[in-house]
């Protein structure tokens, strides 16, 4: 039996306070489902006054298992816990396509903390049939200024986002371009307009192909990044059926966020129920069988039971047990939860 200890990311703790430890243990439990080693006995312990997440394994973690642990959102450092309380550092096994500062630089009101976004993305990957794939396509259908996309690019995914406001999308696009220029990433970009049948919608697509250097382009190893300024209602007209491996999004909280849901409406709804009723059919169409969808929302404005009902009505299978234990308090007006679903 081998015991490992994970030191949590200090930024995670600042945001979620006492809730962060519990969320970390739930994310770790989901990770165990994909690991080859048999792991158990997840617990929180204080070592020399510092909190760690501990677990037992029936063997030394191999490279694949170390990669899974290394990608967890809360993990700052990994140790092997030995006799006499000795913590021996274990090198993490993860390679980022981008520097991790990519998702933390852009600041704005209502931004979801990048570590929580990282948790949602981690849960989505671990819950899909495509974990470990080199060519994952990720969609955020309510992208805001793009935190989910930034986190996806850090992990080396092809990323796509839809957001209703052209001003917001334009700002995100120019931020990405400026970041690429400052970091000397090789990239090409273009902007095109796209219209639906009978002109029911017209959207602007901002497209980037990104490589760490010229070699990535030569070997066709570059990553795609696309932002659409348009209504998420038309997702299945923007993209072909079964196109995405993952869908990850942060729904309106009924407090500060908003997004358009109704046909022929320019108003912004703060109701996740209204948005989902209109948009879920399109999201279902573009997700691959075996793909997963993770959505976050405020349970004060829409209870979990109602959320589960809507997701099931759209054809998804809602995952249960440990997946039902991510609810946590953000502030007095937001009690946030996530729902994890698959397309069979």
Short mmCIF file of C-alpha atoms in Angstrom, two decimals:
data_model
loop_
_atom_site.label_atom_id
_atom_site.label_comp_id
_atom_site.label_asym_id
_atom_site.label_seq_id
_atom_site.Cartn_x
_atom_site.Cartn_y
_atom_site.Cartn_z
CA UNK A 1 0.00 0.00 0.00
CA UNK A 2 1.30 3.44 -0.98
CA UNK A 3 -0.05 6.70 0.47
CA UNK A 4 0.00 9.95 -1.51
CA UNK A 5 -0.62 13.51 -0.33
CA UNK A 6 -1.76 16.40 -2.51
CA UNK A 7 -1.07 19.98 -1.48
CA UNK A 8 -3.96 22.14 -2.65
CA UNK A 9 -3.63 25.23 -4.80
CA UNK A 10 -3.64 28.29 -2.48
CA UNK A 11 -5.75 30.21 -5.00
CA UNK A 12 -8.43 27.52 -4.74
CA UNK A 13 -8.57 28.02 -0.99
CA UNK A 14 -8.87 31.80 -1.24
CA UNK A 15 -11.93 31.52 -3.43
CA UNK A 16 -13.88 28.72 -1.78
CA UNK A 17 -12.58 28.93 1.80
CA UNK A 18 -13.63 25.83 3.74
CA UNK A 19 -15.56 24.48 0.71
CA UNK A 20 -12.38 23.96 -1.33
CA UNK A 21 -11.23 20.88 0.58
CA UNK A 22 -14.54 19.11 0.07
CA UNK A 23 -14.65 19.90 -3.65
CA UNK A 24 -11.08 18.65 -4.01
CA UNK A 25 -11.96 15.29 -2.48
CA UNK A 26 -14.97 14.92 -4.81
CA UNK A 27 -12.86 15.71 -7.89
CA UNK A 28 -10.30 13.15 -6.72
CA UNK A 29 -13.04 10.52 -6.35
CA UNK A 30 -14.10 11.11 -9.96
CA UNK A 31 -10.46 10.79 -11.09
CA UNK A 32 -10.19 7.35 -9.46
CA UNK A 33 -12.73 6.02 -11.97
CA UNK A 34 -10.18 6.50 -14.78
CA UNK A 35 -7.05 5.30 -12.97
CA UNK A 36 -5.42 1.89 -13.34
CA UNK A 37 -4.27 1.76 -9.72
CA UNK A 38 -6.90 0.84 -7.14
CA UNK A 39 -7.18 3.90 -4.92
CA UNK A 40 -9.24 4.43 -1.80
CA UNK A 41 -9.50 6.06 1.63
CA UNK A 42 -9.66 9.68 0.48
CA UNK A 43 -9.30 11.98 3.45
CA UNK A 44 -8.17 15.41 4.57
CA UNK A 45 -5.31 15.59 7.08
CA UNK A 46 -3.17 18.29 8.63
CA UNK A 47 0.59 17.70 8.42
CA UNK A 48 2.74 20.21 10.33
CA UNK A 49 -0.22 22.55 10.36
CA UNK A 50 -0.83 22.41 6.58
CA UNK A 51 -3.88 20.71 5.08
CA UNK A 52 -3.35 17.93 2.52
CA UNK A 53 -5.65 15.60 0.58
CA UNK A 54 -4.48 12.01 1.17
CA UNK A 55 -5.35 8.73 -0.51
CA UNK A 56 -4.07 5.15 -0.56
CA UNK A 57 -3.08 3.20 -3.66
CA UNK A 58 -2.48 -0.52 -4.07
CA UNK A 59 0.69 0.25 -6.09
CA UNK A 60 3.00 3.02 -7.25
CA UNK A 61 1.17 5.31 -9.66
CA UNK A 62 2.23 4.77 -13.26
CA UNK A 63 2.72 7.58 -15.80
CA UNK A 64 -0.92 7.55 -16.91
CA UNK A 65 -2.24 7.72 -13.36
CA UNK A 66 0.23 10.47 -12.51
CA UNK A 67 -1.03 12.44 -15.50
CA UNK A 68 -4.61 12.13 -14.26
CA UNK A 69 -3.63 13.34 -10.79
CA UNK A 70 -1.49 16.13 -12.27
CA UNK A 71 -4.41 17.59 -14.23
CA UNK A 72 -6.70 17.94 -11.20
CA UNK A 73 -7.79 21.53 -10.67
CA UNK A 74 -6.82 21.80 -7.02
CA UNK A 75 -3.45 20.00 -7.10
CA UNK A 76 -0.46 22.24 -6.44
CA UNK A 77 2.12 19.59 -5.49
CA UNK A 78 2.14 15.80 -5.08
CA UNK A 79 4.01 13.86 -2.42
CA UNK A 80 4.49 10.27 -1.37
CA UNK A 81 3.70 10.00 2.35
CA UNK A 82 6.35 7.80 3.96
CA UNK A 83 7.21 6.57 7.44
CA UNK A 84 7.81 9.10 10.22
CA UNK A 85 5.63 11.62 8.36
CA UNK A 86 8.15 12.23 5.58
CA UNK A 87 6.73 13.83 2.43
CA UNK A 88 8.77 12.87 -0.63
CA UNK A 89 8.02 15.08 -3.70
CA UNK A 90 6.65 13.30 -6.79
CA UNK A 91 7.11 15.02 -10.14
CA UNK A 92 3.80 15.86 -11.79
CA UNK A 93 3.21 14.47 -15.25
CA UNK A 94 1.49 17.20 -17.26
CA UNK A 95 2.45 19.32 -20.23
CA UNK A 96 0.58 22.57 -20.90
CA UNK A 97 0.05 23.92 -24.38
CA UNK A 98 -0.16 27.43 -22.88
CA UNK A 99 1.21 28.98 -19.72
CA UNK A 100 -1.32 28.77 -16.87
CA UNK A 101 -1.39 32.58 -16.56
CA UNK A 102 -3.45 32.68 -19.77
CA UNK A 103 -6.77 32.27 -17.95
CA UNK A 104 -5.97 34.52 -14.99
CA UNK A 105 -4.77 37.73 -16.69
CA UNK A 106 -8.10 39.03 -18.01
CA UNK A 107 -10.17 40.51 -15.15
CA UNK A 108 -13.82 41.57 -15.32
CA UNK A 109 -16.96 41.74 -13.22
CA UNK A 110 -18.78 38.41 -12.87
CA UNK A 111 -15.80 36.31 -14.00
CA UNK A 112 -15.88 32.69 -12.85
CA UNK A 113 -12.68 31.87 -11.03
CA UNK A 114 -10.36 29.99 -13.37
CA UNK A 115 -9.74 27.25 -10.79
CA UNK A 116 -13.44 26.43 -10.66
CA UNK A 117 -13.52 26.46 -14.47
CA UNK A 118 -10.54 24.09 -14.37
CA UNK A 119 -12.52 21.79 -12.07
CA UNK A 120 -15.48 21.70 -14.47
CA UNK A 121 -13.20 20.92 -17.39
CA UNK A 122 -11.43 18.21 -15.40
CA UNK A 123 -14.76 16.59 -14.46
CA UNK A 124 -15.97 16.80 -18.07
CA UNK A 125 -12.87 15.04 -19.43
CA UNK A 126 -12.84 12.37 -16.73
CA UNK A 127 -16.53 11.66 -17.32
CA UNK A 128 -16.28 11.27 -21.10
CA UNK A 129 -15.21 8.39 -23.30
CA UNK A 130 -12.42 10.54 -24.73
CA UNK A 131 -10.08 11.07 -21.79
CA UNK A 132 -6.49 11.20 -23.04
CA UNK A 133 -7.41 11.96 -26.64
CA UNK A 134 -5.02 14.35 -28.37
CA UNK A 135 -7.70 16.04 -30.47
CA UNK A 136 -10.50 17.00 -28.11
CA UNK A 137 -12.91 19.69 -29.30
CA UNK A 138 -14.42 21.72 -26.47
CA UNK A 139 -17.48 23.97 -26.73
CA UNK A 140 -18.59 26.63 -24.27
CA UNK A 141 -22.02 27.66 -25.62
CA UNK A 142 -22.30 30.55 -23.13
CA UNK A 143 -18.69 31.62 -23.25
CA UNK A 144 -18.71 35.12 -21.77
CA UNK A 145 -15.17 36.48 -22.16
CA UNK A 146 -13.69 33.03 -22.60
CA UNK A 147 -12.30 31.61 -19.34
CA UNK A 148 -13.38 28.08 -20.33
CA UNK A 149 -11.68 28.49 -23.71
CA UNK A 150 -8.47 29.73 -22.11
CA UNK A 151 -8.40 26.75 -19.76
CA UNK A 152 -9.08 24.42 -22.69
CA UNK A 153 -6.17 25.84 -24.66
CA UNK A 154 -3.89 25.44 -21.65
CA UNK A 155 -4.73 21.72 -21.75
CA UNK A 156 -4.15 21.57 -25.50
CA UNK A 157 -7.74 21.28 -26.73
CA UNK A 158 -9.38 22.81 -29.77
CA UNK A 159 -11.79 25.37 -28.30
CA UNK A 160 -14.99 27.00 -29.50
CA UNK A 161 -17.18 29.56 -27.76
CA UNK A 162 -20.53 31.22 -28.43
CA UNK A 163 -21.54 34.50 -26.80
CA UNK A 164 -24.40 36.86 -27.65
CA UNK A 165 -22.59 40.19 -27.33
CA UNK A 166 -20.29 41.22 -30.16
CA UNK A 167 -18.51 43.73 -27.90
CA UNK A 168 -17.63 41.00 -25.39
CA UNK A 169 -16.48 38.59 -28.10
CA UNK A 170 -14.39 41.26 -29.84
CA UNK A 171 -12.67 42.13 -26.57
CA UNK A 172 -11.85 38.47 -25.95
CA UNK A 173 -10.55 37.99 -29.48
CA UNK A 174 -8.21 40.97 -29.23
CA UNK A 175 -7.03 39.84 -25.78
CA UNK A 176 -6.10 36.43 -27.22
CA UNK A 177 -4.29 37.98 -30.17
CA UNK A 178 -2.34 40.33 -27.91
CA UNK A 179 -1.40 37.45 -25.61
CA UNK A 180 -0.17 35.38 -28.55
CA UNK A 181 1.92 38.27 -29.84
CA UNK A 182 3.44 39.00 -26.43
CA UNK A 183 4.27 35.31 -25.85
CA UNK A 184 5.56 34.88 -29.43
CA UNK A 185 3.14 32.10 -30.37
CA UNK A 186 2.85 31.42 -34.08
CA UNK A 187 -0.74 32.08 -35.20
CA UNK A 188 -2.98 33.01 -38.09
CA UNK A 189 -6.39 34.62 -37.75
CA UNK A 190 -9.42 35.62 -39.76
CA UNK A 191 -12.91 37.01 -39.22
CA UNK A 192 -15.87 35.92 -41.33
CA UNK A 193 -19.64 36.41 -41.35
CA UNK A 194 -22.00 33.46 -41.44
CA UNK A 195 -25.76 33.50 -42.09
CA UNK A 196 -28.41 30.90 -41.49
CA UNK A 197 -30.99 29.69 -43.94
CA UNK A 198 -33.38 32.50 -44.92
CA UNK A 199 -31.18 34.91 -42.95
CA UNK A 200 -32.73 33.81 -39.61
CA UNK A 201 -29.43 34.78 -38.04
CA UNK A 202 -26.16 36.40 -39.00
CA UNK A 203 -23.09 35.89 -36.84
CA UNK A 204 -19.47 36.91 -36.83
CA UNK A 205 -16.84 34.17 -36.42
CA UNK A 206 -13.41 35.00 -35.07
CA UNK A 207 -11.02 32.16 -35.94
CA UNK A 208 -7.45 31.51 -34.84
CA UNK A 209 -5.02 28.70 -35.58
CA UNK A 210 -2.35 28.65 -32.87
CA UNK A 211 1.01 26.90 -32.63
CA UNK A 212 3.76 27.21 -30.09
CA UNK A 213 6.17 27.68 -32.99
CA UNK A 214 6.49 27.10 -36.74
CA UNK A 215 7.10 23.41 -36.12
CA UNK A 216 3.55 22.95 -34.84
CA UNK A 217 2.18 24.27 -38.14
CA UNK A 218 4.58 22.15 -40.16
CA UNK A 219 3.51 19.03 -38.27
CA UNK A 220 -0.17 20.10 -38.23
CA UNK A 221 -0.12 20.17 -34.44
CA UNK A 222 -1.65 23.63 -34.06
CA UNK A 223 -4.82 24.25 -32.04
CA UNK A 224 -8.02 25.88 -33.24
CA UNK A 225 -9.73 28.66 -31.31
CA UNK A 226 -13.05 30.07 -32.51
CA UNK A 227 -15.40 32.62 -30.99
CA UNK A 228 -18.86 33.22 -32.40
CA UNK A 229 -20.78 36.40 -31.72
CA UNK A 230 -24.28 34.99 -31.88
CA UNK A 231 -27.19 33.29 -30.15
CA UNK A 232 -26.53 29.86 -28.63
CA UNK A 233 -30.03 28.87 -29.73
CA UNK A 234 -28.55 28.16 -33.18
CA UNK A 235 -25.62 26.03 -32.01
CA UNK A 236 -26.57 23.09 -34.23
CA UNK A 237 -26.59 25.40 -37.24
CA UNK A 238 -23.17 26.82 -36.47
CA UNK A 239 -21.64 23.33 -36.09
CA UNK A 240 -22.28 19.91 -37.55
CA UNK A 241 -23.82 17.02 -35.66
CA UNK A 242 -21.60 15.04 -33.23
CA UNK A 243 -18.77 17.56 -33.57
CA UNK A 244 -17.71 18.16 -29.96
CA UNK A 245 -16.24 15.85 -27.34
CA UNK A 246 -17.02 18.16 -24.41
CA UNK A 247 -19.46 20.93 -23.54
CA UNK A 248 -18.65 23.05 -20.49
CA UNK A 249 -20.52 26.19 -19.47
CA UNK A 250 -21.39 28.47 -16.57
CA UNK A 251 -25.10 29.29 -16.73
CA UNK A 252 -26.61 32.65 -15.68
CA UNK A 253 -26.71 32.90 -11.89
CA UNK A 254 -29.78 35.14 -11.80
CA UNK A 255 -27.63 37.81 -10.17
CA UNK A 256 -25.08 39.20 -12.59
CA UNK A 257 -24.79 36.98 -15.65
CA UNK A 258 -27.17 36.84 -18.58
CA UNK A 259 -27.61 35.33 -22.01
CA UNK A 260 -30.16 35.38 -24.81
CA UNK A 261 -32.50 32.44 -25.10
CA UNK A 262 -35.70 33.37 -26.90
CA UNK A 263 -36.11 33.41 -30.65
CA UNK A 264 -36.27 36.90 -32.15
CA UNK A 265 -35.47 38.51 -28.83
CA UNK A 266 -32.69 40.92 -28.02
CA UNK A 267 -33.33 40.81 -24.27
CA UNK A 268 -30.96 39.08 -21.89
CA UNK A 269 -32.48 36.46 -19.63
CA UNK A 270 -31.14 35.69 -16.18
CA UNK A 271 -33.13 32.47 -16.06
CA UNK A 272 -31.13 29.27 -16.67
CA UNK A 273 -34.44 27.44 -17.17
CA UNK A 274 -35.47 29.62 -20.10
CA UNK A 275 -32.04 29.38 -21.71
CA UNK A 276 -31.85 25.59 -21.34
CA UNK A 277 -35.33 24.91 -22.72
CA UNK A 278 -34.38 26.74 -25.91
CA UNK A 279 -30.75 25.70 -26.29
CA UNK A 280 -30.42 22.12 -25.01
CA UNK A 281 -31.68 20.47 -28.23
CA UNK A 282 -28.93 22.15 -30.24
CA UNK A 283 -26.27 21.35 -27.65
CA UNK A 284 -27.34 17.72 -27.68
CA UNK A 285 -27.06 17.55 -31.48
CA UNK A 286 -23.46 18.81 -31.61
CA UNK A 287 -22.12 16.58 -28.80
CA UNK A 288 -20.57 13.26 -29.76
CA UNK A 289 -21.93 9.99 -28.34
CA UNK A 290 -19.71 9.29 -25.35
CA UNK A 291 -19.16 13.01 -24.87
CA UNK A 292 -19.93 14.78 -21.62
CA UNK A 293 -21.53 18.07 -20.66
CA UNK A 294 -20.84 19.94 -17.41
CA UNK A 295 -22.91 22.99 -16.48
CA UNK A 296 -22.70 25.20 -13.39
CA UNK A 297 -25.65 27.21 -12.08
CA UNK A 298 -27.19 28.89 -9.01
CA UNK A 299 -29.55 26.52 -7.19
CA UNK A 300 -31.27 29.48 -5.49
CA UNK A 301 -32.88 30.43 -8.80
CA UNK A 302 -33.34 26.91 -10.23
CA UNK A 303 -33.42 23.79 -8.00
CA UNK A 304 -31.37 20.71 -8.86
CA UNK A 305 -34.42 18.49 -9.34
CA UNK A 306 -35.75 20.78 -12.07
CA UNK A 307 -32.31 20.97 -13.69
CA UNK A 308 -32.03 17.18 -13.80
CA UNK A 309 -35.48 16.93 -15.36
CA UNK A 310 -34.66 19.36 -18.17
CA UNK A 311 -31.34 17.68 -18.98
CA UNK A 312 -32.98 14.24 -19.13
CA UNK A 313 -35.82 15.52 -21.30
CA UNK A 314 -33.22 16.70 -23.82
CA UNK A 315 -31.89 13.12 -24.14
CA UNK A 316 -28.84 13.24 -21.87
CA UNK A 317 -28.02 10.74 -19.15
CA UNK A 318 -27.38 12.56 -15.86
CA UNK A 319 -24.55 11.07 -13.80
CA UNK A 320 -25.28 10.54 -10.12
CA UNK A 321 -23.64 9.51 -6.81
CA UNK A 322 -20.37 11.45 -6.38
CA UNK A 323 -21.43 13.82 -9.17
CA UNK A 324 -24.22 15.11 -6.93
CA UNK A 325 -21.82 16.34 -4.25
CA UNK A 326 -20.30 19.49 -5.78
CA UNK A 327 -22.80 22.04 -4.46
CA UNK A 328 -21.14 24.87 -2.51
CA UNK A 329 -21.83 28.37 -1.24
CA UNK A 330 -20.21 31.21 -3.21
CA UNK A 331 -21.90 34.12 -1.41
CA UNK A 332 -25.26 34.94 0.18
CA UNK A 333 -27.06 35.05 -3.17
CA UNK A 334 -25.28 32.19 -5.00
CA UNK A 335 -25.31 28.52 -4.03
CA UNK A 336 -23.50 26.96 -6.96
CA UNK A 337 -23.79 23.39 -8.18
CA UNK A 338 -22.68 21.49 -11.26
CA UNK A 339 -24.51 18.86 -13.25
CA UNK A 340 -22.64 16.21 -15.26
CA UNK A 341 -24.35 14.49 -18.18
CA UNK A 342 -23.42 12.21 -21.06
CA UNK A 343 -24.75 11.62 -24.53
CA UNK A 344 -25.13 7.87 -25.09
#
